[in-house]
Short mmCIF file of C-alpha atoms in Angstrom, two decimals:
data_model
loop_
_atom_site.label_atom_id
_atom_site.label_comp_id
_atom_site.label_asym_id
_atom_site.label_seq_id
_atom_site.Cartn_x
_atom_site.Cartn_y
_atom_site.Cartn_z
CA UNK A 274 17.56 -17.13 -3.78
CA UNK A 275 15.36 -14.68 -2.69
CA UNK A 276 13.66 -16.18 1.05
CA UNK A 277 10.26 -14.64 2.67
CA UNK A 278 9.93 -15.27 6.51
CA UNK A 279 6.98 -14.82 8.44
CA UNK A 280 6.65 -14.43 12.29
CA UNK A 281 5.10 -16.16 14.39
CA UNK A 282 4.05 -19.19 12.44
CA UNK A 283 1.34 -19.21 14.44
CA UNK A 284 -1.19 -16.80 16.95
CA UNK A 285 -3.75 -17.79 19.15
CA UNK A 286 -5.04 -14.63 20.57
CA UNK A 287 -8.80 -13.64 22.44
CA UNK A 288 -10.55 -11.32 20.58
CA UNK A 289 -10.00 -7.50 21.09
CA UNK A 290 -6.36 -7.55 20.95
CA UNK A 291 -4.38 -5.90 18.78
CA UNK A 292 -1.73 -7.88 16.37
CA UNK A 293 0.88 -7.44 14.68
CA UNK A 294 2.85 -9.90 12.11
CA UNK A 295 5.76 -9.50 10.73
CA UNK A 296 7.30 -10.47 7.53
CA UNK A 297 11.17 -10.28 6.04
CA UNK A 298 12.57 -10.77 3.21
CA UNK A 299 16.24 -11.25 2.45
CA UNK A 300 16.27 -9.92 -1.28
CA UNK A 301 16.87 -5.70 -1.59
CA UNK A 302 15.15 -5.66 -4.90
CA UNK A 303 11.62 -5.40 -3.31
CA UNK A 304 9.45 -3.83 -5.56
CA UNK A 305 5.82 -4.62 -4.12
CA UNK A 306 4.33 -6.07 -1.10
CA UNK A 307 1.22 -7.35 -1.16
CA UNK A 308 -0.42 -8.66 2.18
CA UNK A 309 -2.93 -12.04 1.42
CA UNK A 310 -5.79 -13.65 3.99
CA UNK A 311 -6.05 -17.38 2.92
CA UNK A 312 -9.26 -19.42 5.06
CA UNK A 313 -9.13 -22.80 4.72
CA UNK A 314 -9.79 -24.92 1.75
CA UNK A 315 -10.05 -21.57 0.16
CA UNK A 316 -7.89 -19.46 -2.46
CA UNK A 317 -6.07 -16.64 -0.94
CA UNK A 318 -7.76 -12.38 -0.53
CA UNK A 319 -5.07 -9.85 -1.30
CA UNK A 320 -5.38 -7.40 1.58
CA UNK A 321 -3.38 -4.47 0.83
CA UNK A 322 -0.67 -3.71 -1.77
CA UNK A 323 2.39 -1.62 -0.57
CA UNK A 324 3.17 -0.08 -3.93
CA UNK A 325 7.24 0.40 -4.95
CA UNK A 326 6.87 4.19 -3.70
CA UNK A 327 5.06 4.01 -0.62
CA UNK A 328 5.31 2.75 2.79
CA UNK A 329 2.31 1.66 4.02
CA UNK A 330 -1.15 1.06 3.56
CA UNK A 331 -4.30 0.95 5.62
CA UNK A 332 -8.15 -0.71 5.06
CA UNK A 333 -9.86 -0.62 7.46
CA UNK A 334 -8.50 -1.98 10.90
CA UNK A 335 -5.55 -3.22 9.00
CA UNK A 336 -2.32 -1.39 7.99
CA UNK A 337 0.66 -2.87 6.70
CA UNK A 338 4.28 -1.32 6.36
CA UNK A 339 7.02 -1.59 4.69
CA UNK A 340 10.87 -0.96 5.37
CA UNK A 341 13.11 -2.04 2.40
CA UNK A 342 16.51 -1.25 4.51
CA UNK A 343 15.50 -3.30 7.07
CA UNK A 344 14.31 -5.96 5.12
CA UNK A 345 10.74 -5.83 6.70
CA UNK A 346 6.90 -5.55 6.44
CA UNK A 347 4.50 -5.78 9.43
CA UNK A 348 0.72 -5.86 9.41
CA UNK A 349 -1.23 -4.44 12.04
CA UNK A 350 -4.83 -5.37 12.49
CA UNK A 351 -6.54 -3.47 14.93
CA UNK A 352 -9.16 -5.15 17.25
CA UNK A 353 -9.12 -8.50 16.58
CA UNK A 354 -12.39 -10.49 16.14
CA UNK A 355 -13.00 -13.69 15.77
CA UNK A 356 -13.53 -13.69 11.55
CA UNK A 357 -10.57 -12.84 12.02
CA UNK A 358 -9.07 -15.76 11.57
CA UNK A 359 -7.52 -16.87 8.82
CA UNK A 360 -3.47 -17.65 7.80
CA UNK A 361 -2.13 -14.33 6.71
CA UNK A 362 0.65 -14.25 3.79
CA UNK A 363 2.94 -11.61 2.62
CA UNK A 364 4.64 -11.85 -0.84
CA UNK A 365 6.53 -9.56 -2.91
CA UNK A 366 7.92 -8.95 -6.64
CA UNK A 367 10.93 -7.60 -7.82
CA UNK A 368 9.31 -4.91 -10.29
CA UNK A 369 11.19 -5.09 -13.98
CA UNK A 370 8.31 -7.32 -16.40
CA UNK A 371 8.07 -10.40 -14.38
CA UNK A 372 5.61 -9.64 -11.75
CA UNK A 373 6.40 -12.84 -10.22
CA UNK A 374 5.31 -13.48 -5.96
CA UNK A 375 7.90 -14.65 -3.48
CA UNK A 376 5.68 -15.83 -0.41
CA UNK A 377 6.16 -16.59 3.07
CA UNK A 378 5.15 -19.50 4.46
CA UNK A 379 2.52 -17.42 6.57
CA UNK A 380 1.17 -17.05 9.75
CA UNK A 381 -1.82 -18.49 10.99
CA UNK A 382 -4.20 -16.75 13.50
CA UNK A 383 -6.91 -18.08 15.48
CA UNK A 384 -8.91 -15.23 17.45
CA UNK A 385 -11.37 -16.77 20.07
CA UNK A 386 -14.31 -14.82 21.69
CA UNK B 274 -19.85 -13.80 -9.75
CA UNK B 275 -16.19 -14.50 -9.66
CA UNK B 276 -13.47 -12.85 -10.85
CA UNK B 277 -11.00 -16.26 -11.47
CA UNK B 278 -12.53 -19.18 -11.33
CA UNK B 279 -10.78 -22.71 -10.89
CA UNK B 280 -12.38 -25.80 -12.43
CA UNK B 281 -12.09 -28.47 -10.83
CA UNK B 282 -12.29 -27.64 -6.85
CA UNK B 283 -11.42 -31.03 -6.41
CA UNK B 284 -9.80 -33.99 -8.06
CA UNK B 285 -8.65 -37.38 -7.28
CA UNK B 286 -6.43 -39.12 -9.84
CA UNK B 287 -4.31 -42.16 -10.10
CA UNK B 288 -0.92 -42.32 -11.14
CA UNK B 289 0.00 -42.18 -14.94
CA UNK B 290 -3.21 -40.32 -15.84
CA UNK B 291 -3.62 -37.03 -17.53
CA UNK B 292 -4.83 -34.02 -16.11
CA UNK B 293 -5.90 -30.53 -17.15
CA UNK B 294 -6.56 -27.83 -14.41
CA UNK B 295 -8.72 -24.74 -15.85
CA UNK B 296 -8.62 -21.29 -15.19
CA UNK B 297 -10.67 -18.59 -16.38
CA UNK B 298 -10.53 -14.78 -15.67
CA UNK B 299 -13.42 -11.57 -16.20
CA UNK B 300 -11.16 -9.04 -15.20
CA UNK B 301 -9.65 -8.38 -18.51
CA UNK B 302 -5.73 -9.39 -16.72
CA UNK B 303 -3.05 -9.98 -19.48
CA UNK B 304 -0.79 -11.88 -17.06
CA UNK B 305 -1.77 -15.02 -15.79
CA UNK B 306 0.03 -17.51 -13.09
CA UNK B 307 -0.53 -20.79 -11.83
CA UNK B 308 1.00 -21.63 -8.41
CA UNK B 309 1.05 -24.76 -6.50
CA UNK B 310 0.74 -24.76 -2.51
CA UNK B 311 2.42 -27.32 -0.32
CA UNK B 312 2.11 -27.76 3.94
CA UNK B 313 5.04 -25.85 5.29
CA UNK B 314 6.67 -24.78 1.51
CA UNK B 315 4.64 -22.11 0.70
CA UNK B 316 3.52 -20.94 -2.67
CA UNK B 317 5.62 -21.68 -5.75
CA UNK B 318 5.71 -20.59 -9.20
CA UNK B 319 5.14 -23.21 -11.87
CA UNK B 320 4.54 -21.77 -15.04
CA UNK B 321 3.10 -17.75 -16.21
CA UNK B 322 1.57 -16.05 -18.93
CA UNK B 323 1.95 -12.39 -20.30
CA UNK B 324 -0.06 -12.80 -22.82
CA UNK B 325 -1.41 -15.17 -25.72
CA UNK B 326 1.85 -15.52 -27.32
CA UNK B 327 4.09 -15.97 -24.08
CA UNK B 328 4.51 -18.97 -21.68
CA UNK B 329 7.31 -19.15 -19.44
CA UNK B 330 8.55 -21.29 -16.80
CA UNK B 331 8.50 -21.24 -12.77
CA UNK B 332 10.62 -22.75 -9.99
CA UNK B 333 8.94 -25.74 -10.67
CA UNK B 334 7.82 -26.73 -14.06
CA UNK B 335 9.03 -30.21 -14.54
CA UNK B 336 6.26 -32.45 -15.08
CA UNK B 337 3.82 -30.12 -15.69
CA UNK B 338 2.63 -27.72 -19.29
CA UNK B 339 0.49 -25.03 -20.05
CA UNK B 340 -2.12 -23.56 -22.76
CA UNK B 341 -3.19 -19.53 -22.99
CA UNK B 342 -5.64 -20.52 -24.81
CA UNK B 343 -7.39 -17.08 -25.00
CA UNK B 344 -6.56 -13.73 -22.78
CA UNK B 345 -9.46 -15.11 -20.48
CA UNK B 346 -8.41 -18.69 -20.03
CA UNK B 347 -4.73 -20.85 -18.82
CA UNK B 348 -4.75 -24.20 -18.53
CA UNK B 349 -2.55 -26.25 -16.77
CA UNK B 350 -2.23 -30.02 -17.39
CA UNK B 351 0.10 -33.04 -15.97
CA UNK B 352 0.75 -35.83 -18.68
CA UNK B 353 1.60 -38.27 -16.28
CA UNK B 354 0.68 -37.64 -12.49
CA UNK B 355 2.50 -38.58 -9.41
CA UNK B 356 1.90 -38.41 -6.00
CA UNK B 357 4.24 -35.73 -5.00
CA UNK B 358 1.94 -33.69 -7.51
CA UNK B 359 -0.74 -33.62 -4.77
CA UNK B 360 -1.01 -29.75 -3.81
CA UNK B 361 -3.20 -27.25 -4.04
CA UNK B 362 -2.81 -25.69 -7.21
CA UNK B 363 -3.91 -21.83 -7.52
CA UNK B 364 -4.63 -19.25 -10.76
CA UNK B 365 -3.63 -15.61 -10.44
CA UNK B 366 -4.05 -12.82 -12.65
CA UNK B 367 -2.38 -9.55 -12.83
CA UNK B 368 -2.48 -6.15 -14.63
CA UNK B 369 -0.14 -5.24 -17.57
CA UNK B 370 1.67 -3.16 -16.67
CA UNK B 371 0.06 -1.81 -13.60
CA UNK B 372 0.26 -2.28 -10.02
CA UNK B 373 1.15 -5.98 -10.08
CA UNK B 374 -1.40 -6.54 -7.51
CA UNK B 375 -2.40 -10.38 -8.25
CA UNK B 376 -6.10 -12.01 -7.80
CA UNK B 377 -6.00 -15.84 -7.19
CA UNK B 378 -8.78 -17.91 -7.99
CA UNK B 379 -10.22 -20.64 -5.36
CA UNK B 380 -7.86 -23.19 -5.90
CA UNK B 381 -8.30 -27.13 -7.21
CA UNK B 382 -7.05 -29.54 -4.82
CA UNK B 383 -5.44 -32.46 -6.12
CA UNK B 384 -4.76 -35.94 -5.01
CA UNK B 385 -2.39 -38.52 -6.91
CA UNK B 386 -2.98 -41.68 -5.79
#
């Protein structure tokens, strides 16, 4: 059963700071990572996609990695301001046809002024 | 406009009666997801779509069917609601094949009373 864990479940930070969440994953078949933004009572805003032969991305003030021996994926956002906040989700595929998402549970993150 | 839209946003339904969640999709996707969202679980598969032809099942299917009714449209309906139905149910699409980057939709929350 493949499991997705994200830490912390939740941030309360003032803006300006810089963050980082993490994400791990138990399964070694990681094919993709894809990094989500989900505000509330809203569907969920893929961030950045760490394809099957990269490490990490970067848009903006956010930048996401990935380790596959480790069993991790952290995104960095840079500056925090108060739109901002949101609960942040990582989920991955295993590659081969399915293109199926295993997701964390997420993390949510409140940024005041 | 859009890329996937959900209708409806919201719905409030007894238990025993039929309902049909729609999904429709501009980007030209082949593969096509419907997910369900639960406080604290996450987001789990219920039922997917490579193409016209092809349904296939999630985690979490009992209880619930599906219609590709064109490349552009995937419908999900329960025959007989209950209350542990009440989620927030989400669309996706993805490429095929391609980066398996998925777009959700806005979601259509559901209450089984």
């Amino acid at each position: 059963k493949q499991e997705v864990t994200q830490i912390p479940a939740a941030l309360s930070v003032p803006e300006g700071e810089n963050l980082v969440l993490n994400c791990s994953f138990t399964d070694s078949a990681i094919y993709n990572l894809q990094w989500f933004r989900q505000d509330p009572g809203k569907g969920l805003t893929s961030l950045l996609l760490i394809q099957s032969s990269q490490r990490e991305q970067t848009s903006g003030r956010l930048n996401a990695s990935l380790d596959k021996s480790s069993g991790r994926s952290t995104l960095y956002i840079a500056a925090s301001q108060p739109g901002d906040s949101a609960t942040y989700l990582c989920a991955f595929d295993r590659g081969s046809t399915l293109g199926r998402l295993y997701f964390g549970r997420g993390t949510q993150l409140t940024v005041w002024p | 406009d859009a890329d996937v839209t959900q209708t409806p946003r919201n719905r409030i339904t007894k238990t025993g009666k039929r309902i049909m969640l729609e999904c429709s999709q501009t980007k030209g996707h082949d593969r096509m997801y419907w997910y369900r969202q639960d406080p604290g679980l996450g987001l789990r598969l219920i039922y997917y779509s490579f193409d016209v032809k092809d349904i296939n099942k999630g985690e979490i299917s009992d209880g619930y069917s599906v219609s590709r009714q064109a490349q552009a449209k995937f419908s999900l309906s329960l025959e007989s609601a209950i209350p542990n139905q009440t989620a927030l149910y989400f669309c996706a699409t993805s490429e095929s094949p391609g980066r398996h980057e998925q777009f959700f939709g806005p979601g259509t929350r559901l209450t089984v009373l």
